[in-house]
Coordinates of C-alpha atoms in Angstrom, one line a residue:
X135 CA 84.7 104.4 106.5
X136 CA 85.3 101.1 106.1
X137 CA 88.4 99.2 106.3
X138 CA 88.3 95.9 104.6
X139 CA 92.0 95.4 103.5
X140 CA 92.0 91.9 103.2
X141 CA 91.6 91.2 99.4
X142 CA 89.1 88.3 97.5
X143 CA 90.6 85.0 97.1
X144 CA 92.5 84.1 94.0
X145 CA 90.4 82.4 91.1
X146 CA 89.9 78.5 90.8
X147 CA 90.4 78.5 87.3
X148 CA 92.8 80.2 85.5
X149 CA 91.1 81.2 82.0
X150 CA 87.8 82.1 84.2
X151 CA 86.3 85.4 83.0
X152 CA 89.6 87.8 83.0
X153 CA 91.7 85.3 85.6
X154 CA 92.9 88.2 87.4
X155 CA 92.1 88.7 91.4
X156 CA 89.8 91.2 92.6
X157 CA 92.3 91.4 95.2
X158 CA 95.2 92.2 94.2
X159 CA 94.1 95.7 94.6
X160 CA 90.5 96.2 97.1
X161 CA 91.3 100.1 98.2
X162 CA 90.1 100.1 101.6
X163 CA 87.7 103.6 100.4
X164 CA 86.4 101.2 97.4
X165 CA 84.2 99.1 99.9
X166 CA 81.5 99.0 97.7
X167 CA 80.8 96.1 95.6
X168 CA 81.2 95.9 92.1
X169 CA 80.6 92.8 90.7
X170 CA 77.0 94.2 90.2
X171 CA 78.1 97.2 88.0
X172 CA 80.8 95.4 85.9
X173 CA 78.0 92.9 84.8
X174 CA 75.7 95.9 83.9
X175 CA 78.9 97.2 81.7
X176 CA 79.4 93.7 80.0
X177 CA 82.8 93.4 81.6
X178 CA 83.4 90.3 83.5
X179 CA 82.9 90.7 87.2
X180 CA 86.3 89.6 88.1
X181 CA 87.9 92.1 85.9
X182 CA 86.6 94.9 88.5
X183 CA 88.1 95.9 91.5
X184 CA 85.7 95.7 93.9
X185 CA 85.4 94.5 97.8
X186 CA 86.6 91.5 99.9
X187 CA 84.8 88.3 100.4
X188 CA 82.8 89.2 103.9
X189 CA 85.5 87.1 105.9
X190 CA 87.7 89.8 104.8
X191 CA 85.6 92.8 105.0
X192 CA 85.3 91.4 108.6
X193 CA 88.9 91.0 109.0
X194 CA 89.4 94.5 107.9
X195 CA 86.8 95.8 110.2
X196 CA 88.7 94.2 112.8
X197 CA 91.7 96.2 111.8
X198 CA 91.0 99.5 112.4
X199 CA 90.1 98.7 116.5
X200 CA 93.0 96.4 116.7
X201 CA 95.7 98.3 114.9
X202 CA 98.5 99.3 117.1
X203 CA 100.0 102.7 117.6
X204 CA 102.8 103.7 115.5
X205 CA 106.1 102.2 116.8
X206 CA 108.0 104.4 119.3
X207 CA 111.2 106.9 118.0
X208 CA 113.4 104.0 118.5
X209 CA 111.6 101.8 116.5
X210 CA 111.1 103.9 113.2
X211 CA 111.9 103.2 109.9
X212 CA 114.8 104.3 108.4
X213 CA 113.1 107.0 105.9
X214 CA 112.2 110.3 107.4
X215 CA 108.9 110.7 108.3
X216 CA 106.7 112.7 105.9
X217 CA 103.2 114.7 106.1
X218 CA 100.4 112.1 105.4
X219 CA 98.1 112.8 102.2
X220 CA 94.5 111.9 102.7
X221 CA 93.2 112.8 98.9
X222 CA 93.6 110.2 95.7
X223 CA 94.6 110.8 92.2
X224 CA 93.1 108.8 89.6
X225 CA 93.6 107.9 85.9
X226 CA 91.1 106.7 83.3
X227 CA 92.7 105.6 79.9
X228 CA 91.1 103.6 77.3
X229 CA 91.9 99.6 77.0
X230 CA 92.1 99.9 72.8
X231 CA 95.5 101.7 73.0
X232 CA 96.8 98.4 73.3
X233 CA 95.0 96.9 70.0
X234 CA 97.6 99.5 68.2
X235 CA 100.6 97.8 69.2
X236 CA 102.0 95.5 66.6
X237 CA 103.2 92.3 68.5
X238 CA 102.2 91.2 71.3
X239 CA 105.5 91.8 73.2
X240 CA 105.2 95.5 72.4
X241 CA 101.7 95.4 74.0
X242 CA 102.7 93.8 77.1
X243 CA 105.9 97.0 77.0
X244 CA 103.4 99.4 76.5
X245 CA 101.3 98.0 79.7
X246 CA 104.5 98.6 81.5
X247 CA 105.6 101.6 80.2
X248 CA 101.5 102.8 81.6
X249 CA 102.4 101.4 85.0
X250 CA 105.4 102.8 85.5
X251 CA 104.3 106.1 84.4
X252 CA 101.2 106.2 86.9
X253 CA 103.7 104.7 89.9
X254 CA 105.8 107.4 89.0
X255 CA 103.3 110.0 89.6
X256 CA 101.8 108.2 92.7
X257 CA 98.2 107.6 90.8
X258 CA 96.5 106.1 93.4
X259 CA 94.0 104.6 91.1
X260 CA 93.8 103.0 87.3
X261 CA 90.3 102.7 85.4
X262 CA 90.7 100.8 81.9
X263 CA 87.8 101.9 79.9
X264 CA 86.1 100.2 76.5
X265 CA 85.7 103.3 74.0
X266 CA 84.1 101.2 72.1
X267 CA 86.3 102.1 68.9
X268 CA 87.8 98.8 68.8
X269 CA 84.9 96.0 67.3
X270 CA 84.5 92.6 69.1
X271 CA 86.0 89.8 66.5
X272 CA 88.1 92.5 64.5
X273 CA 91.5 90.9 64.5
X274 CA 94.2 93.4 65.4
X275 CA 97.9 94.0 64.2
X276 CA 99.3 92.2 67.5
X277 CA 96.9 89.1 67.2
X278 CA 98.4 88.7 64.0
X279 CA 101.8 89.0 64.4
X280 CA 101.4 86.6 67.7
X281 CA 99.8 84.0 65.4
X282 CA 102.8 83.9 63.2
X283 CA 104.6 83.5 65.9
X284 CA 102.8 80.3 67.0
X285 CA 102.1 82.4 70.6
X286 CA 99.3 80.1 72.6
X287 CA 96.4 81.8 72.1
X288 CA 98.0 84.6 70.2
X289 CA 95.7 84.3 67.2
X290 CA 92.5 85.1 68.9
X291 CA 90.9 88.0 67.6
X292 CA 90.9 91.0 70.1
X293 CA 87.7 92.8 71.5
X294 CA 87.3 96.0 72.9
X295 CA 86.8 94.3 76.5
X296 CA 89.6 91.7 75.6
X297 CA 91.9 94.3 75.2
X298 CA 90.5 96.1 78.3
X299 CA 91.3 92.7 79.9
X300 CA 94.7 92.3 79.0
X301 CA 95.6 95.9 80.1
X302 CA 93.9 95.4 83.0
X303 CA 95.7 92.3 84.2
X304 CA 99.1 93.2 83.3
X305 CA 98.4 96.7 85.1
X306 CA 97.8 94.6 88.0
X307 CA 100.3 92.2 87.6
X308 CA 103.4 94.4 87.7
X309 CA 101.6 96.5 90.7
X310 CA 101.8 92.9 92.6
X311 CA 105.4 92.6 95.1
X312 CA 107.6 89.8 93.1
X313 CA 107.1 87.7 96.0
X314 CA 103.3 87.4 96.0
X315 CA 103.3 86.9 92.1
X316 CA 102.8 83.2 92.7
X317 CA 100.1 83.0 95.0
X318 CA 98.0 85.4 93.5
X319 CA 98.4 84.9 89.6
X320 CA 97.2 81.3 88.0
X321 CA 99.2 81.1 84.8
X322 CA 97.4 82.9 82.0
X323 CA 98.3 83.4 78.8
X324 CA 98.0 87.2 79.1
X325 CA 101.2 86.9 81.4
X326 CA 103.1 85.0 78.7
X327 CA 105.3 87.9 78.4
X328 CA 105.4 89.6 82.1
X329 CA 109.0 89.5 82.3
X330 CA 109.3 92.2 79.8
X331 CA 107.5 94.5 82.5
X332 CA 110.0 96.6 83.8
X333 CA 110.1 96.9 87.7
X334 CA 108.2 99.6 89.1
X335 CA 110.4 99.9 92.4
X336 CA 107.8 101.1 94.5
X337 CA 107.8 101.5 98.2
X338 CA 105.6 98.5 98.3
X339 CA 107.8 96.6 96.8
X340 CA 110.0 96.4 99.9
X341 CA 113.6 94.6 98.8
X342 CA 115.4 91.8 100.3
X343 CA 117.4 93.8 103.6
X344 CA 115.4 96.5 103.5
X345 CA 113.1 97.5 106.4
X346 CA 109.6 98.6 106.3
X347 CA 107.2 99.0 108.6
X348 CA 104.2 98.3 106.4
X349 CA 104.3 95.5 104.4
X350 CA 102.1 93.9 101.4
X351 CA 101.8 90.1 101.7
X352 CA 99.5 87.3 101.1
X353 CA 97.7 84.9 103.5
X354 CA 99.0 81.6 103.9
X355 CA 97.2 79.9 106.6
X356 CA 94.1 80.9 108.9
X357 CA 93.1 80.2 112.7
X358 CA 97.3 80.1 112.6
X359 CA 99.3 78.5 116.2
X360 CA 97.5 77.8 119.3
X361 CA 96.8 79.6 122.8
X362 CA 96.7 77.5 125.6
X363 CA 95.1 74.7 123.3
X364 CA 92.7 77.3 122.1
X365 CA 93.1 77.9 118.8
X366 CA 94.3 81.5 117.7
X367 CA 91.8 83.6 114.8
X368 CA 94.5 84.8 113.9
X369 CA 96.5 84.2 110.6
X370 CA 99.6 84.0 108.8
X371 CA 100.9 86.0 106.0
X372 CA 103.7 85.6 103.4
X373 CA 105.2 89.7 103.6
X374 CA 108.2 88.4 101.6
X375 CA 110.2 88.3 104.9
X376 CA 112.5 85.2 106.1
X377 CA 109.8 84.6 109.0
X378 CA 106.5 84.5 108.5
X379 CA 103.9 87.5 110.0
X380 CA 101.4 86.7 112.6
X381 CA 98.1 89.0 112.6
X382 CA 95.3 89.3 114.7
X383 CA 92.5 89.2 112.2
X384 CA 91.5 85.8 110.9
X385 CA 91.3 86.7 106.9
X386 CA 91.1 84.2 104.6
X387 CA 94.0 82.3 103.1
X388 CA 95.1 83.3 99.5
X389 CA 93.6 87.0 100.2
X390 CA 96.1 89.8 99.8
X391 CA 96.4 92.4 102.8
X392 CA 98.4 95.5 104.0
X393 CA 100.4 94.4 107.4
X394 CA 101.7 96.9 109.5
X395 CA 104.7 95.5 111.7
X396 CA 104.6 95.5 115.5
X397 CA 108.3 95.1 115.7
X398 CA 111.2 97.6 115.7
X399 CA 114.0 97.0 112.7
X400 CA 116.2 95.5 115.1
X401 CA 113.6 92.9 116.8
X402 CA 112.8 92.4 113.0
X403 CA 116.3 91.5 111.9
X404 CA 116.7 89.5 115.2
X405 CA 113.3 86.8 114.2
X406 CA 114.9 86.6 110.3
X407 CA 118.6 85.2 111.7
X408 CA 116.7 82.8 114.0
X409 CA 118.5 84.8 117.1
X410 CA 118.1 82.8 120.2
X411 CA 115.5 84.2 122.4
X412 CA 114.0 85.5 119.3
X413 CA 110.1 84.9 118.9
X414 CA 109.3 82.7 115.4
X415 CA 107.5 84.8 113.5
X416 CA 106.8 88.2 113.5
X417 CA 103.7 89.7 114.6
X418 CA 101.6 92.2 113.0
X419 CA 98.1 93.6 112.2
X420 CA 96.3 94.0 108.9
X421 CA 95.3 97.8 108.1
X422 CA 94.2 99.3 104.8
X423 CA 96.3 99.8 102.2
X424 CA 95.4 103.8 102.3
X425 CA 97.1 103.5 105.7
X426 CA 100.9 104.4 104.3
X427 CA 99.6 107.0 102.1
X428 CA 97.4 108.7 104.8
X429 CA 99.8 108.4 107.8
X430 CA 103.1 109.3 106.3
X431 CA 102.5 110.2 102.9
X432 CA 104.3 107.4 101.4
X433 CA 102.9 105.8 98.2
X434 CA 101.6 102.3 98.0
X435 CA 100.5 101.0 94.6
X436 CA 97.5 101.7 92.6
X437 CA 94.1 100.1 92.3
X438 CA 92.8 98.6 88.5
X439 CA 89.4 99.2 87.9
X440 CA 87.1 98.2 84.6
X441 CA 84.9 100.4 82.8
X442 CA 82.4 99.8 80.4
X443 CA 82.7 103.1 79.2
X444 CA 82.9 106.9 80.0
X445 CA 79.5 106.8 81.9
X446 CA 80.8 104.0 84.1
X447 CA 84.0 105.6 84.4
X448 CA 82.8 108.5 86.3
X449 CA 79.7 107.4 87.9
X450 CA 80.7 104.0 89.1
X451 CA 83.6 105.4 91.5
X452 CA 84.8 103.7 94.0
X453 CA 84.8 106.1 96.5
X454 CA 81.9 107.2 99.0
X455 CA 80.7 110.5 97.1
X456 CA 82.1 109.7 93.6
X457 CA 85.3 112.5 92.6
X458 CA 84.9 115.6 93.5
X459 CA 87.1 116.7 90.6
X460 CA 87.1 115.5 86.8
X461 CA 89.6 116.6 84.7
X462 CA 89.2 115.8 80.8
X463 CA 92.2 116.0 78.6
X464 CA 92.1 117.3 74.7
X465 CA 93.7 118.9 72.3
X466 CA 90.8 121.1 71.7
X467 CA 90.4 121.8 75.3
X468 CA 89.3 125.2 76.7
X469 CA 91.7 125.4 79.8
X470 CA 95.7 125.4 79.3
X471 CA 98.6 124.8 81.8
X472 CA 100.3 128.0 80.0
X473 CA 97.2 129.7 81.6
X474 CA 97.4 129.0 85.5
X475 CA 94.3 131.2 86.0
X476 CA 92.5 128.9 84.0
X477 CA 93.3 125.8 85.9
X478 CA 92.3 127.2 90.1
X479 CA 91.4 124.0 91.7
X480 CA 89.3 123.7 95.0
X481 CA 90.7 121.5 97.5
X482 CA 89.3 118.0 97.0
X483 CA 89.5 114.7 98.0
X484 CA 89.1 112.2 95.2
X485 CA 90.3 114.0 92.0
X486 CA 89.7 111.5 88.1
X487 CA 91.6 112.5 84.8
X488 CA 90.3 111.2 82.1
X489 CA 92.5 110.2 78.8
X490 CA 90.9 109.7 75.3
X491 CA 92.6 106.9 72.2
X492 CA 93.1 107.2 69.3
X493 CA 90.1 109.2 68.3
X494 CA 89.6 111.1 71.6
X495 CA 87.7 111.1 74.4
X496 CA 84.5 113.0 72.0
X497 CA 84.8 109.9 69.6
X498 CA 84.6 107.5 72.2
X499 CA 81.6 109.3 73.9
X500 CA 79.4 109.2 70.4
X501 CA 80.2 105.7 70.0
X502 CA 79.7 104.6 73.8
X503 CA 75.8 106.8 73.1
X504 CA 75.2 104.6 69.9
X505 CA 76.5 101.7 71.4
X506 CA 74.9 101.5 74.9
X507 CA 72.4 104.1 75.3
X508 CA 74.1 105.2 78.6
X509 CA 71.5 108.2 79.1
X510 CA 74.1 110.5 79.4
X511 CA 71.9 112.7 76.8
X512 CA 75.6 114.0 75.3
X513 CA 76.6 114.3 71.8
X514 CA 80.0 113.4 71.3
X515 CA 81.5 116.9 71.0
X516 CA 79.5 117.9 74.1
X517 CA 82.1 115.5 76.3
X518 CA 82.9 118.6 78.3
X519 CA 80.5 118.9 79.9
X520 CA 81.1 115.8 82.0
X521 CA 84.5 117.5 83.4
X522 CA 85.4 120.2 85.8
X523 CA 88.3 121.0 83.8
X524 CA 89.1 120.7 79.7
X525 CA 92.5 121.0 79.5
X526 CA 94.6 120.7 76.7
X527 CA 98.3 119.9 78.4
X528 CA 100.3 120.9 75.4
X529 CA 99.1 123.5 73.6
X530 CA 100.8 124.3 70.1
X531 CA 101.9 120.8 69.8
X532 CA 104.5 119.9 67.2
X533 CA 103.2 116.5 65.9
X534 CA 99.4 116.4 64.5
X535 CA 98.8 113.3 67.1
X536 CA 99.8 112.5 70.4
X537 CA 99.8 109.0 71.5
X538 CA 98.0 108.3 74.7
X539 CA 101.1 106.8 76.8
X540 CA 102.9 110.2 75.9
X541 CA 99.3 112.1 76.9
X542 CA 99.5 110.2 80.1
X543 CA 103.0 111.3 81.1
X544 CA 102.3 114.7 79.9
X545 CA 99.1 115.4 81.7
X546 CA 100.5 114.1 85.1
X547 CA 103.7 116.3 84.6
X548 CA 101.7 119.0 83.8
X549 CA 98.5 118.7 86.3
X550 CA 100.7 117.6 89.4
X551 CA 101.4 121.2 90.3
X552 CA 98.0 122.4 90.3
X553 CA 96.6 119.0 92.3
X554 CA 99.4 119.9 95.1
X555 CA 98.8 123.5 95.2
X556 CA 95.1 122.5 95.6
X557 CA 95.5 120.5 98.5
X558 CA 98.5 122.2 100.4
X559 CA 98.0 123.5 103.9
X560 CA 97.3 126.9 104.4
X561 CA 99.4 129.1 105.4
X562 CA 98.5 130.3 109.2
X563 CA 96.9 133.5 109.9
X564 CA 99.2 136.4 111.2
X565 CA 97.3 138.1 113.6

């Protein structure tokens, strides 16, 4: 499997395509590029998260035979160790949820509200997907309200894929460590408003003082320091530490990577005072940012992808074999988390749930078949069919419509049992 951490350089120019990085989430299992498909979906090519640049695909090659052993006892972290998890959790939710908002500070909250739900959860992935029930040109309530407001470019008209956009980049945005913010964002006018995102506090997201092993930082320099007179291919990388982080891998500067530390918490502490004797800068080695998740079980951010639709969705999956279990979510659905029987899940490895707007996810299905002509060949209350599971995560609901940002906390809440249960080890054999 392939390892390319290192993440595509920021954009030249701030208001090209979406102006968010490719890298600012590259999953190491997503090496498969993308730009191809998000041009076939209509969707800028920037807007999907797809692989490194090949210096960074090399880079991350070079990772996984020049990654270090995990540091001795003495040199652990802090936290206690836990079991690694190897599968992913991902979340599909429609872009247009956003168009209902009626400002465009409430849209950039709801954005927030979505990422803290899915970091809360420990989704490992996030696909924004066009149902196609918002119409290019049709000027929405928060476009509105921003024009009043005399917002820079608050009176364009919202899209379907604009609005896919916007989710998209402030999904990604508030994913991003504080410290790499800078680097990796141009200014946009999407990101007018980020400081009304409220701080995920994830582990990757590592705070002044406290010690980490791995790290998320961003490239500042390649072919860093000298050997002898010959240069180093090496690089270094802002990880939001006093000192800057030496790796091995020459990856290419403004790129985004997952460092694991070589150092102990004391030899680390010792290089950020300046202690004599001390080495000046730290030293490290790029891995892939599944390498937290898989080796101790601790969670690392999610992903953003774009999706033209539901087609793209589930066939355009990052991973090498697609998911090996779809979930769809309705209120008409045929399986019920009152009904465990109905909801047995196989061990897998990739697992997708899907979330409908507005009109649902058999709504969005007729209009992405009128629209697009995806060849699905499926009627729009025949979306079923494209799941493993049709679950309806509240049955007997007491309000006539719930909004999708509740639907998303409920059907994590709910599912997160059954996805454990699924993958938990089994029990040994008493002979």
């Amino acid at each position: 499997m392939p390892v390319a951490q290192a993440r595509t350089k920021r954009p030249r120019d701030a208001d090209e395509a979406v102006g968010m990085p490719d890298a600012v989430r590259a999953k190491t299992e997503a090496a498969r590029g993308e730009s191809g498909d998000a041009a076939d979906a209509g969707l800028p090519a920037s807007a999907s998260s797809g692989v490194a640049d090949d210096a960074a695909a090399a880079a991350g090659k070079a990772a996984a035979a020049a990654a270090p052993a995990a540091p001795a006892e003495g040199g652990a972290p802090s936290h206690k160790r836990k079991r690694g998890r190897r599968y992913t959790v991902s979340i599909a939710l429609p872009g247009s949820i956003l168009a209902n908002a009626q400002s465009a500070e409430l849209q950039t909250y709801l954005a927030g509200q979505i990422a803290r739900a899915v970091t809360v959860f420990c989704v490992d992935e996030v696909i924004v997907f066009d149902d196609h029930t918002v119409k290019a040109g049709v000027t929405t309530s928060a476009s509105v309200a921003g024009a009043a407001g005399g917002g820079a470019g608050a009176a364009a008209s919202l899209g379907g894929g604009d609005v896919c956009a916007l989710m998209a980049r402030l999904l990604q945005y508030a994913e991003t460590p504080q410290y790499m913010r800078k680097a990796l964002f141009p200014r946009h006018r999407d990101l007018r408003l980020a400081g009304l995102l409220a701080p995920l506090d994830a582990p990757h997201h590592v705070k002044k003082g406290e010690w980490s092993r791995f790290r998320e930082g961003v490239v500042l320099t390649k072919n860093a320091g000298s050997v002898k007179g010959a240069k180093s291919r090496g690089a270094l990388v802002n990880c939001g530490l006093v000192r800057e982080v030496r790796i091995s891998q020459p990856v290419m500067q403004g790129v985004r990577v997952t460092v694991r530390l070589d150092e102990t918490k004391e030899e680390c502490e010792a290089i950020d005072r300046f202690a004599k004797g001390a080495p000046k800068c730290h030293k490290g080695s790029a891995v892939p940012p599944s390498a937290p998740r898989e080796e101790d079980g601790t969670y690392w951010g999610y992903s953003v992808r774009m999706a033209g639709g539901l087609a793209d969705v589930i066939t355009k999956s990052p991973y090498k074999g697609g998911y090996d279990l779809t979930i769809g979510t309705s209120e008409r659905g045929t399986s019920t988390v009152d009904d465990p029987a109905s909801l047995e899940m196989k061990p897998f490895k990739h697992a997708l749930i899907v979330l409908g707007g507005v009109e649902g996810l058999e709504e969005a299905l007729a209009a992405e078949e009128a629209e697009t002509a995806t060849g699905l060949g499926l009627a729009g209350d025949e979306v079923s069919e494209l799941f493993d599971f049709w679950v309806n995560v509240l049955p007997e609901q007491g309000s006539g419509t719930i909004r999708t940002e509740e639907a998303l906390i409920l059907s994590l809440a709910s599912l997160r049992p059954f996805l454990r249960a699924a993958n938990a080890p089994k029990p040994p054999k008493v002979e």
